[in-house]
Amino acid sequence: MIDSLESLRDSLTTMLAPGVEPPLFDTAFMLGELLQGGDVWPLARTRLLELEALALSRCASCATDEARAEAIIELLRDEGFRGNSDDYEQVDNSFMDRVLERGCGLPITLCVLAMHLANGAGCPLLGISFPGHFLVGVDLQSPSPIVFDPFREGQRLSLEELATRYRDATGKAMTSSAPLLRQCLQAAPNRAILSRMLRNLQRHYAQRGAQDRVVEVVGLLALLHPEIEGLRALQGKLHHRLLELN
């Protein structure tokens, strides 16, 4: 097991090399695998292949990106994928294999799955790092962007609804026509999405006093963002403090 985890870490190091955009789903899956000590759901890849085949079938007759995106969102809903609002802080919500196994997760993990299925079916579904709640969409630069919330059964959101969500999340004023709202609908790069996933886990472990896991997550953030020198220093300080406590 130790050898396989070292091999996994080596693969992640290669995938996260500076200047290379890492593949989103595979990297997210591998991060979860590493943080679970290699103990992933054995049928995760089989389930993913099933969903990929269904996505291709659903999108085969779609003529537009909008139709393909709606087909993917409908597929996830039909297959029982939903937001885990009853146990939002459950750590399994952050691991892609457990999302596939249980059919529930966080907004960001459900969005990562939707993006993967859509992209494989020829639909450029993009991730949106919206305040408070991760979303997906297509035609984000058009006058009427198409935005979905897989966490809430694939709800399609208008600009007015997005403005309301912004106000609720930030407590700041926002209108549907504000340029800032459109800025919030910019597509998030893969590294930023992976970083948000890891910071969710960092917060989760910190709240539970799992300092060894916090150290591990900070190390992965440093691997993801080698340009941020403070992350590696923070990992060292946390590791030293952990040794003192033990």
PDB file of C-alpha atoms in Angstrom:
ATOM      1  CA  MET A   1       0.000   0.000   0.000  1.00  0.00           C
ATOM      2  CA  ILE A   2       2.844   2.402   0.851  1.00  0.00           C
ATOM      3  CA  ASP A   3       4.429   1.789  -2.559  1.00  0.00           C
ATOM      4  CA  SER A   4       1.112   2.406  -4.335  1.00  0.00           C
ATOM      5  CA  LEU A   5       0.554   5.650  -2.415  1.00  0.00           C
ATOM      6  CA  GLU A   6       4.054   6.830  -3.294  1.00  0.00           C
ATOM      7  CA  SER A   7       3.345   6.008  -6.938  1.00  0.00           C
ATOM      8  CA  LEU A   8       0.089   7.947  -6.681  1.00  0.00           C
ATOM      9  CA  ARG A   9       1.889  10.932  -5.191  1.00  0.00           C
ATOM     10  CA  ASP A  10       4.473  10.794  -7.976  1.00  0.00           C
ATOM     11  CA  SER A  11       1.693  10.783 -10.576  1.00  0.00           C
ATOM     12  CA  LEU A  12       0.058  13.788  -8.926  1.00  0.00           C
ATOM     13  CA  THR A  13       3.365  15.640  -8.867  1.00  0.00           C
ATOM     14  CA  THR A  14       3.678  15.095 -12.619  1.00  0.00           C
ATOM     15  CA  MET A  15       0.079  16.133 -13.303  1.00  0.00           C
ATOM     16  CA  LEU A  16       0.481  19.287 -11.210  1.00  0.00           C
ATOM     17  CA  ALA A  17       3.757  20.382 -12.780  1.00  0.00           C
ATOM     18  CA  PRO A  18       4.012  24.187 -13.166  1.00  0.00           C
ATOM     19  CA  GLY A  19       2.765  25.545 -16.461  1.00  0.00           C
ATOM     20  CA  VAL A  20       0.529  22.547 -17.157  1.00  0.00           C
ATOM     21  CA  GLU A  21      -3.248  22.669 -16.784  1.00  0.00           C
ATOM     22  CA  PRO A  22      -4.080  19.484 -14.846  1.00  0.00           C
ATOM     23  CA  PRO A  23      -7.003  17.301 -15.965  1.00  0.00           C
ATOM     24  CA  LEU A  24      -9.785  18.239 -13.578  1.00  0.00           C
ATOM     25  CA  PHE A  25     -11.684  15.039 -12.814  1.00  0.00           C
ATOM     26  CA  ASP A  26      -8.699  12.684 -12.768  1.00  0.00           C
ATOM     27  CA  THR A  27      -6.714  15.009 -10.518  1.00  0.00           C
ATOM     28  CA  ALA A  28      -9.656  15.502  -8.154  1.00  0.00           C
ATOM     29  CA  PHE A  29     -10.176  11.733  -8.035  1.00  0.00           C
ATOM     30  CA  MET A  30      -6.507  11.115  -7.266  1.00  0.00           C
ATOM     31  CA  LEU A  31      -6.414  13.769  -4.544  1.00  0.00           C
ATOM     32  CA  GLY A  32      -9.316  12.016  -2.854  1.00  0.00           C
ATOM     33  CA  GLU A  33      -7.631   8.658  -3.293  1.00  0.00           C
ATOM     34  CA  LEU A  34      -4.467   9.930  -1.634  1.00  0.00           C
ATOM     35  CA  LEU A  35      -6.340  11.544   1.267  1.00  0.00           C
ATOM     36  CA  GLN A  36      -8.220   8.285   1.830  1.00  0.00           C
ATOM     37  CA  GLY A  37      -5.001   6.298   1.950  1.00  0.00           C
ATOM     38  CA  GLY A  38      -5.871   4.504  -1.271  1.00  0.00           C
ATOM     39  CA  ASP A  39      -9.141   3.168   0.165  1.00  0.00           C
ATOM     40  CA  VAL A  40     -11.486   4.230  -2.651  1.00  0.00           C
ATOM     41  CA  TRP A  41     -14.794   2.708  -3.710  1.00  0.00           C
ATOM     42  CA  PRO A  42     -13.766  -0.279  -5.890  1.00  0.00           C
ATOM     43  CA  LEU A  43     -16.570   0.285  -8.405  1.00  0.00           C
ATOM     44  CA  ALA A  44     -15.960   4.004  -8.870  1.00  0.00           C
ATOM     45  CA  ARG A  45     -14.368   3.742 -12.313  1.00  0.00           C
ATOM     46  CA  THR A  46     -17.028   1.270 -13.472  1.00  0.00           C
ATOM     47  CA  ARG A  47     -19.774   3.636 -12.372  1.00  0.00           C
ATOM     48  CA  LEU A  48     -18.019   6.519 -14.115  1.00  0.00           C
ATOM     49  CA  LEU A  49     -17.831   4.556 -17.376  1.00  0.00           C
ATOM     50  CA  GLU A  50     -21.586   3.879 -17.126  1.00  0.00           C
ATOM     51  CA  LEU A  51     -22.313   7.570 -16.666  1.00  0.00           C
ATOM     52  CA  GLU A  52     -19.990   8.533 -19.530  1.00  0.00           C
ATOM     53  CA  ALA A  53     -21.844   6.150 -21.857  1.00  0.00           C
ATOM     54  CA  LEU A  54     -25.201   7.542 -20.757  1.00  0.00           C
ATOM     55  CA  ALA A  55     -23.943  11.099 -21.291  1.00  0.00           C
ATOM     56  CA  LEU A  56     -22.879  10.304 -24.846  1.00  0.00           C
ATOM     57  CA  SER A  57     -26.253   8.710 -25.540  1.00  0.00           C
ATOM     58  CA  ARG A  58     -28.238  11.597 -24.054  1.00  0.00           C
ATOM     59  CA  CYS A  59     -26.260  14.197 -25.998  1.00  0.00           C
ATOM     60  CA  ALA A  60     -26.155  12.367 -29.328  1.00  0.00           C
ATOM     61  CA  SER A  61     -29.225  14.117 -30.723  1.00  0.00           C
ATOM     62  CA  CYS A  62     -28.557  17.534 -29.158  1.00  0.00           C
ATOM     63  CA  ALA A  63     -27.770  20.291 -31.630  1.00  0.00           C
ATOM     64  CA  THR A  64     -26.568  23.048 -29.271  1.00  0.00           C
ATOM     65  CA  ASP A  65     -24.379  23.423 -26.192  1.00  0.00           C
ATOM     66  CA  GLU A  66     -27.445  24.550 -24.279  1.00  0.00           C
ATOM     67  CA  ALA A  67     -29.297  21.337 -25.143  1.00  0.00           C
ATOM     68  CA  ARG A  68     -26.257  19.214 -24.301  1.00  0.00           C
ATOM     69  CA  ALA A  69     -25.788  20.966 -20.967  1.00  0.00           C
ATOM     70  CA  GLU A  70     -29.457  20.462 -20.100  1.00  0.00           C
ATOM     71  CA  ALA A  71     -29.152  16.780 -21.052  1.00  0.00           C
ATOM     72  CA  ILE A  72     -26.196  16.303 -18.685  1.00  0.00           C
ATOM     73  CA  ILE A  73     -27.962  18.066 -15.821  1.00  0.00           C
ATOM     74  CA  GLU A  74     -31.064  15.952 -16.436  1.00  0.00           C
ATOM     75  CA  LEU A  75     -28.923  12.792 -16.497  1.00  0.00           C
ATOM     76  CA  LEU A  76     -27.460  13.540 -13.081  1.00  0.00           C
ATOM     77  CA  ARG A  77     -30.913  14.225 -11.716  1.00  0.00           C
ATOM     78  CA  ASP A  78     -32.314  11.005 -13.222  1.00  0.00           C
ATOM     79  CA  GLU A  79     -29.409   9.003 -11.804  1.00  0.00           C
ATOM     80  CA  GLY A  80     -30.158  10.323  -8.320  1.00  0.00           C
ATOM     81  CA  PHE A  81     -27.245  12.717  -7.851  1.00  0.00           C
ATOM     82  CA  ARG A  82     -28.087  15.451  -5.386  1.00  0.00           C
ATOM     83  CA  GLY A  83     -26.596  17.871  -2.919  1.00  0.00           C
ATOM     84  CA  ASN A  84     -26.017  16.469   0.547  1.00  0.00           C
ATOM     85  CA  SER A  85     -27.738  19.281   2.402  1.00  0.00           C
ATOM     86  CA  ASP A  86     -28.579  16.971   5.336  1.00  0.00           C
ATOM     87  CA  ASP A  87     -24.917  16.283   6.136  1.00  0.00           C
ATOM     88  CA  TYR A  88     -23.050  19.019   4.288  1.00  0.00           C
ATOM     89  CA  GLU A  89     -19.844  18.696   6.338  1.00  0.00           C
ATOM     90  CA  GLN A  90     -19.498  14.939   5.770  1.00  0.00           C
ATOM     91  CA  VAL A  91     -15.970  14.524   4.397  1.00  0.00           C
ATOM     92  CA  ASP A  92     -17.100  11.949   1.812  1.00  0.00           C
ATOM     93  CA  ASN A  93     -18.890  14.796   0.011  1.00  0.00           C
ATOM     94  CA  SER A  94     -15.458  16.032  -1.082  1.00  0.00           C
ATOM     95  CA  PHE A  95     -14.175  12.763  -2.590  1.00  0.00           C
ATOM     96  CA  MET A  96     -15.123  11.967  -6.177  1.00  0.00           C
ATOM     97  CA  ASP A  97     -15.272   8.172  -5.667  1.00  0.00           C
ATOM     98  CA  ARG A  98     -17.690   8.605  -2.742  1.00  0.00           C
ATOM     99  CA  VAL A  99     -19.845  10.991  -4.767  1.00  0.00           C
ATOM    100  CA  LEU A 100     -20.108   8.284  -7.421  1.00  0.00           C
ATOM    101  CA  GLU A 101     -20.881   5.657  -4.788  1.00  0.00           C
ATOM    102  CA  ARG A 102     -23.434   7.602  -2.741  1.00  0.00           C
ATOM    103  CA  GLY A 103     -24.921   9.875  -5.394  1.00  0.00           C
ATOM    104  CA  CYS A 104     -24.491  12.993  -3.282  1.00  0.00           C
ATOM    105  CA  GLY A 105     -21.848  15.590  -2.620  1.00  0.00           C
ATOM    106  CA  LEU A 106     -20.922  19.235  -2.343  1.00  0.00           C
ATOM    107  CA  PRO A 107     -21.743  21.814  -5.009  1.00  0.00           C
ATOM    108  CA  ILE A 108     -18.171  21.703  -6.301  1.00  0.00           C
ATOM    109  CA  THR A 109     -17.854  17.901  -6.516  1.00  0.00           C
ATOM    110  CA  LEU A 110     -21.208  17.569  -8.279  1.00  0.00           C
ATOM    111  CA  CYS A 111     -20.102  20.319 -10.680  1.00  0.00           C
ATOM    112  CA  VAL A 112     -16.788  18.571 -11.364  1.00  0.00           C
ATOM    113  CA  LEU A 113     -18.693  15.389 -12.249  1.00  0.00           C
ATOM    114  CA  ALA A 114     -21.114  17.320 -14.481  1.00  0.00           C
ATOM    115  CA  MET A 115     -18.232  19.065 -16.266  1.00  0.00           C
ATOM    116  CA  HIS A 116     -16.437  15.768 -16.850  1.00  0.00           C
ATOM    117  CA  LEU A 117     -19.503  14.086 -18.343  1.00  0.00           C
ATOM    118  CA  ALA A 118     -20.375  17.130 -20.441  1.00  0.00           C
ATOM    119  CA  ASN A 119     -16.869  17.642 -21.798  1.00  0.00           C
ATOM    120  CA  GLY A 120     -16.692  13.962 -22.784  1.00  0.00           C
ATOM    121  CA  ALA A 121     -19.949  14.381 -24.695  1.00  0.00           C
ATOM    122  CA  GLY A 122     -18.734  17.442 -26.581  1.00  0.00           C
ATOM    123  CA  CYS A 123     -20.258  20.124 -24.370  1.00  0.00           C
ATOM    124  CA  PRO A 124     -17.964  22.845 -22.983  1.00  0.00           C
ATOM    125  CA  LEU A 125     -19.668  23.029 -19.588  1.00  0.00           C
ATOM    126  CA  LEU A 126     -17.607  25.398 -17.440  1.00  0.00           C
ATOM    127  CA  GLY A 127     -17.116  25.719 -13.712  1.00  0.00           C
ATOM    128  CA  ILE A 128     -18.081  28.988 -12.029  1.00  0.00           C
ATOM    129  CA  SER A 129     -16.490  29.871  -8.696  1.00  0.00           C
ATOM    130  CA  PHE A 130     -19.499  31.898  -7.626  1.00  0.00           C
ATOM    131  CA  PRO A 131     -19.548  33.433  -4.125  1.00  0.00           C
ATOM    132  CA  GLY A 132     -20.672  30.862  -1.604  1.00  0.00           C
ATOM    133  CA  HIS A 133     -21.748  28.198  -4.057  1.00  0.00           C
ATOM    134  CA  PHE A 134     -19.997  26.584  -7.043  1.00  0.00           C
ATOM    135  CA  LEU A 135     -22.017  26.475 -10.277  1.00  0.00           C
ATOM    136  CA  VAL A 136     -21.654  25.367 -13.910  1.00  0.00           C
ATOM    137  CA  GLY A 137     -22.727  26.913 -17.190  1.00  0.00           C
ATOM    138  CA  VAL A 138     -22.277  27.472 -20.911  1.00  0.00           C
ATOM    139  CA  ASP A 139     -22.320  30.611 -23.062  1.00  0.00           C
ATOM    140  CA  LEU A 140     -21.127  32.570 -20.052  1.00  0.00           C
ATOM    141  CA  GLN A 141     -20.215  35.645 -22.093  1.00  0.00           C
ATOM    142  CA  SER A 142     -23.551  35.859 -23.900  1.00  0.00           C
ATOM    143  CA  PRO A 143     -26.254  38.385 -22.904  1.00  0.00           C
ATOM    144  CA  SER A 144     -28.177  35.491 -21.315  1.00  0.00           C
ATOM    145  CA  PRO A 145     -25.682  33.030 -19.832  1.00  0.00           C
ATOM    146  CA  ILE A 146     -26.920  29.512 -19.126  1.00  0.00           C
ATOM    147  CA  VAL A 147     -26.133  28.608 -15.517  1.00  0.00           C
ATOM    148  CA  PHE A 148     -27.069  25.499 -13.507  1.00  0.00           C
ATOM    149  CA  ASP A 149     -26.845  24.424  -9.882  1.00  0.00           C
ATOM    150  CA  PRO A 150     -26.330  20.619  -9.698  1.00  0.00           C
ATOM    151  CA  PHE A 151     -26.469  20.802  -5.895  1.00  0.00           C
ATOM    152  CA  ARG A 152     -30.111  21.868  -6.096  1.00  0.00           C
ATOM    153  CA  GLU A 153     -31.353  19.294  -8.605  1.00  0.00           C
ATOM    154  CA  GLY A 154     -29.889  21.146 -11.561  1.00  0.00           C
ATOM    155  CA  GLN A 155     -31.840  24.361 -11.036  1.00  0.00           C
ATOM    156  CA  ARG A 156     -31.337  26.771 -13.931  1.00  0.00           C
ATOM    157  CA  LEU A 157     -30.544  30.268 -12.684  1.00  0.00           C
ATOM    158  CA  SER A 158     -31.443  33.562 -14.301  1.00  0.00           C
ATOM    159  CA  LEU A 159     -29.341  36.690 -13.850  1.00  0.00           C
ATOM    160  CA  GLU A 160     -31.921  37.950 -11.370  1.00  0.00           C
ATOM    161  CA  GLU A 161     -31.598  34.760  -9.314  1.00  0.00           C
ATOM    162  CA  LEU A 162     -27.818  34.947  -9.489  1.00  0.00           C
ATOM    163  CA  ALA A 163     -27.918  38.535  -8.215  1.00  0.00           C
ATOM    164  CA  THR A 164     -30.056  37.368  -5.296  1.00  0.00           C
ATOM    165  CA  ARG A 165     -27.605  34.584  -4.504  1.00  0.00           C
ATOM    166  CA  TYR A 166     -24.734  37.060  -4.586  1.00  0.00           C
ATOM    167  CA  ARG A 167     -26.519  39.335  -2.122  1.00  0.00           C
ATOM    168  CA  ASP A 168     -27.329  36.398   0.169  1.00  0.00           C
ATOM    169  CA  ALA A 169     -23.729  35.113   0.111  1.00  0.00           C
ATOM    170  CA  THR A 170     -21.916  38.424   0.522  1.00  0.00           C
ATOM    171  CA  GLY A 171     -24.386  40.797   2.130  1.00  0.00           C
ATOM    172  CA  LYS A 172     -23.520  43.328  -0.568  1.00  0.00           C
ATOM    173  CA  ALA A 173     -25.721  45.060  -3.112  1.00  0.00           C
ATOM    174  CA  MET A 174     -26.032  43.454  -6.555  1.00  0.00           C
ATOM    175  CA  THR A 175     -28.270  43.810  -9.581  1.00  0.00           C
ATOM    176  CA  SER A 176     -28.765  41.557 -12.577  1.00  0.00           C
ATOM    177  CA  SER A 177     -27.195  44.156 -14.873  1.00  0.00           C
ATOM    178  CA  ALA A 178     -24.115  44.923 -12.776  1.00  0.00           C
ATOM    179  CA  PRO A 179     -20.744  44.327 -14.490  1.00  0.00           C
ATOM    180  CA  LEU A 180     -19.454  42.737 -11.276  1.00  0.00           C
ATOM    181  CA  LEU A 181     -22.069  39.989 -11.539  1.00  0.00           C
ATOM    182  CA  ARG A 182     -20.803  39.110 -15.009  1.00  0.00           C
ATOM    183  CA  GLN A 183     -17.261  39.036 -13.651  1.00  0.00           C
ATOM    184  CA  CYS A 184     -18.424  36.461 -11.130  1.00  0.00           C
ATOM    185  CA  LEU A 185     -19.517  34.264 -14.040  1.00  0.00           C
ATOM    186  CA  GLN A 186     -16.008  33.887 -15.448  1.00  0.00           C
ATOM    187  CA  ALA A 187     -14.938  30.291 -16.076  1.00  0.00           C
ATOM    188  CA  ALA A 188     -12.704  28.996 -13.287  1.00  0.00           C
ATOM    189  CA  PRO A 189      -9.410  27.336 -14.349  1.00  0.00           C
ATOM    190  CA  ASN A 190      -8.787  23.787 -13.205  1.00  0.00           C
ATOM    191  CA  ARG A 191      -6.153  24.737 -10.638  1.00  0.00           C
ATOM    192  CA  ALA A 192      -8.527  27.202  -9.009  1.00  0.00           C
ATOM    193  CA  ILE A 193     -11.248  24.543  -8.829  1.00  0.00           C
ATOM    194  CA  LEU A 194      -8.881  21.985  -7.302  1.00  0.00           C
ATOM    195  CA  SER A 195      -7.652  24.614  -4.850  1.00  0.00           C
ATOM    196  CA  ARG A 196     -11.203  25.370  -3.734  1.00  0.00           C
ATOM    197  CA  MET A 197     -11.808  21.628  -3.215  1.00  0.00           C
ATOM    198  CA  LEU A 198      -8.683  21.298  -1.087  1.00  0.00           C
ATOM    199  CA  ARG A 199      -9.483  24.400   0.964  1.00  0.00           C
ATOM    200  CA  ASN A 200     -12.906  22.915   1.711  1.00  0.00           C
ATOM    201  CA  LEU A 201     -11.102  19.855   3.076  1.00  0.00           C
ATOM    202  CA  GLN A 202      -8.612  21.989   4.995  1.00  0.00           C
ATOM    203  CA  ARG A 203     -11.491  23.777   6.711  1.00  0.00           C
ATOM    204  CA  HIS A 204     -13.283  20.480   7.374  1.00  0.00           C
ATOM    205  CA  TYR A 205     -10.262  18.849   9.016  1.00  0.00           C
ATOM    206  CA  ALA A 206      -9.368  21.990  10.989  1.00  0.00           C
ATOM    207  CA  GLN A 207     -12.890  22.165  12.457  1.00  0.00           C
ATOM    208  CA  ARG A 208     -12.515  18.577  13.650  1.00  0.00           C
ATOM    209  CA  GLY A 209      -9.057  19.021  15.071  1.00  0.00           C
ATOM    210  CA  ALA A 210      -7.521  16.561  12.599  1.00  0.00           C
ATOM    211  CA  GLN A 211      -4.206  18.389  12.401  1.00  0.00           C
ATOM    212  CA  ASP A 212      -2.388  15.555  10.624  1.00  0.00           C
ATOM    213  CA  ARG A 213      -4.900  15.794   7.783  1.00  0.00           C
ATOM    214  CA  VAL A 214      -4.591  19.595   7.707  1.00  0.00           C
ATOM    215  CA  VAL A 215      -0.830  19.212   7.233  1.00  0.00           C
ATOM    216  CA  GLU A 216      -1.422  16.768   4.375  1.00  0.00           C
ATOM    217  CA  VAL A 217      -3.931  19.051   2.629  1.00  0.00           C
ATOM    218  CA  VAL A 218      -1.645  22.091   2.957  1.00  0.00           C
ATOM    219  CA  GLY A 219       1.119  19.995   1.382  1.00  0.00           C
ATOM    220  CA  LEU A 220      -1.159  19.216  -1.551  1.00  0.00           C
ATOM    221  CA  LEU A 221      -2.018  22.905  -1.891  1.00  0.00           C
ATOM    222  CA  ALA A 222       1.712  23.660  -2.005  1.00  0.00           C
ATOM    223  CA  LEU A 223       2.070  21.050  -4.737  1.00  0.00           C
ATOM    224  CA  LEU A 224      -0.819  22.634  -6.628  1.00  0.00           C
ATOM    225  CA  HIS A 225       0.536  26.171  -6.188  1.00  0.00           C
ATOM    226  CA  PRO A 226       4.345  26.040  -6.075  1.00  0.00           C
ATOM    227  CA  GLU A 227       4.411  29.770  -6.817  1.00  0.00           C
ATOM    228  CA  ILE A 228       3.006  30.478  -3.329  1.00  0.00           C
ATOM    229  CA  GLU A 229       6.095  30.076  -1.152  1.00  0.00           C
ATOM    230  CA  GLY A 230       4.169  30.568   2.066  1.00  0.00           C
ATOM    231  CA  LEU A 231       2.247  27.311   1.637  1.00  0.00           C
ATOM    232  CA  ARG A 232       5.346  25.147   1.955  1.00  0.00           C
ATOM    233  CA  ALA A 233       6.475  27.155   4.971  1.00  0.00           C
ATOM    234  CA  LEU A 234       3.017  26.780   6.537  1.00  0.00           C
ATOM    235  CA  GLN A 235       3.131  23.027   5.989  1.00  0.00           C
ATOM    236  CA  GLY A 236       6.483  22.877   7.812  1.00  0.00           C
ATOM    237  CA  LYS A 237       5.200  24.909  10.762  1.00  0.00           C
ATOM    238  CA  LEU A 238       2.051  22.790  11.067  1.00  0.00           C
ATOM    239  CA  HIS A 239       4.073  19.585  10.880  1.00  0.00           C
ATOM    240  CA  HIS A 240       6.442  20.820  13.586  1.00  0.00           C
ATOM    241  CA  ARG A 241       3.519  21.780  15.829  1.00  0.00           C
ATOM    242  CA  LEU A 242       1.947  18.352  15.250  1.00  0.00           C
ATOM    243  CA  LEU A 243       5.181  16.635  16.340  1.00  0.00           C
ATOM    244  CA  GLU A 244       5.230  18.750  19.510  1.00  0.00           C
ATOM    245  CA  LEU A 245       1.657  17.780  20.333  1.00  0.00           C
ATOM    246  CA  ASN A 246       2.456  14.090  19.891  1.00  0.00           C
TER     247      ASN A 246
END
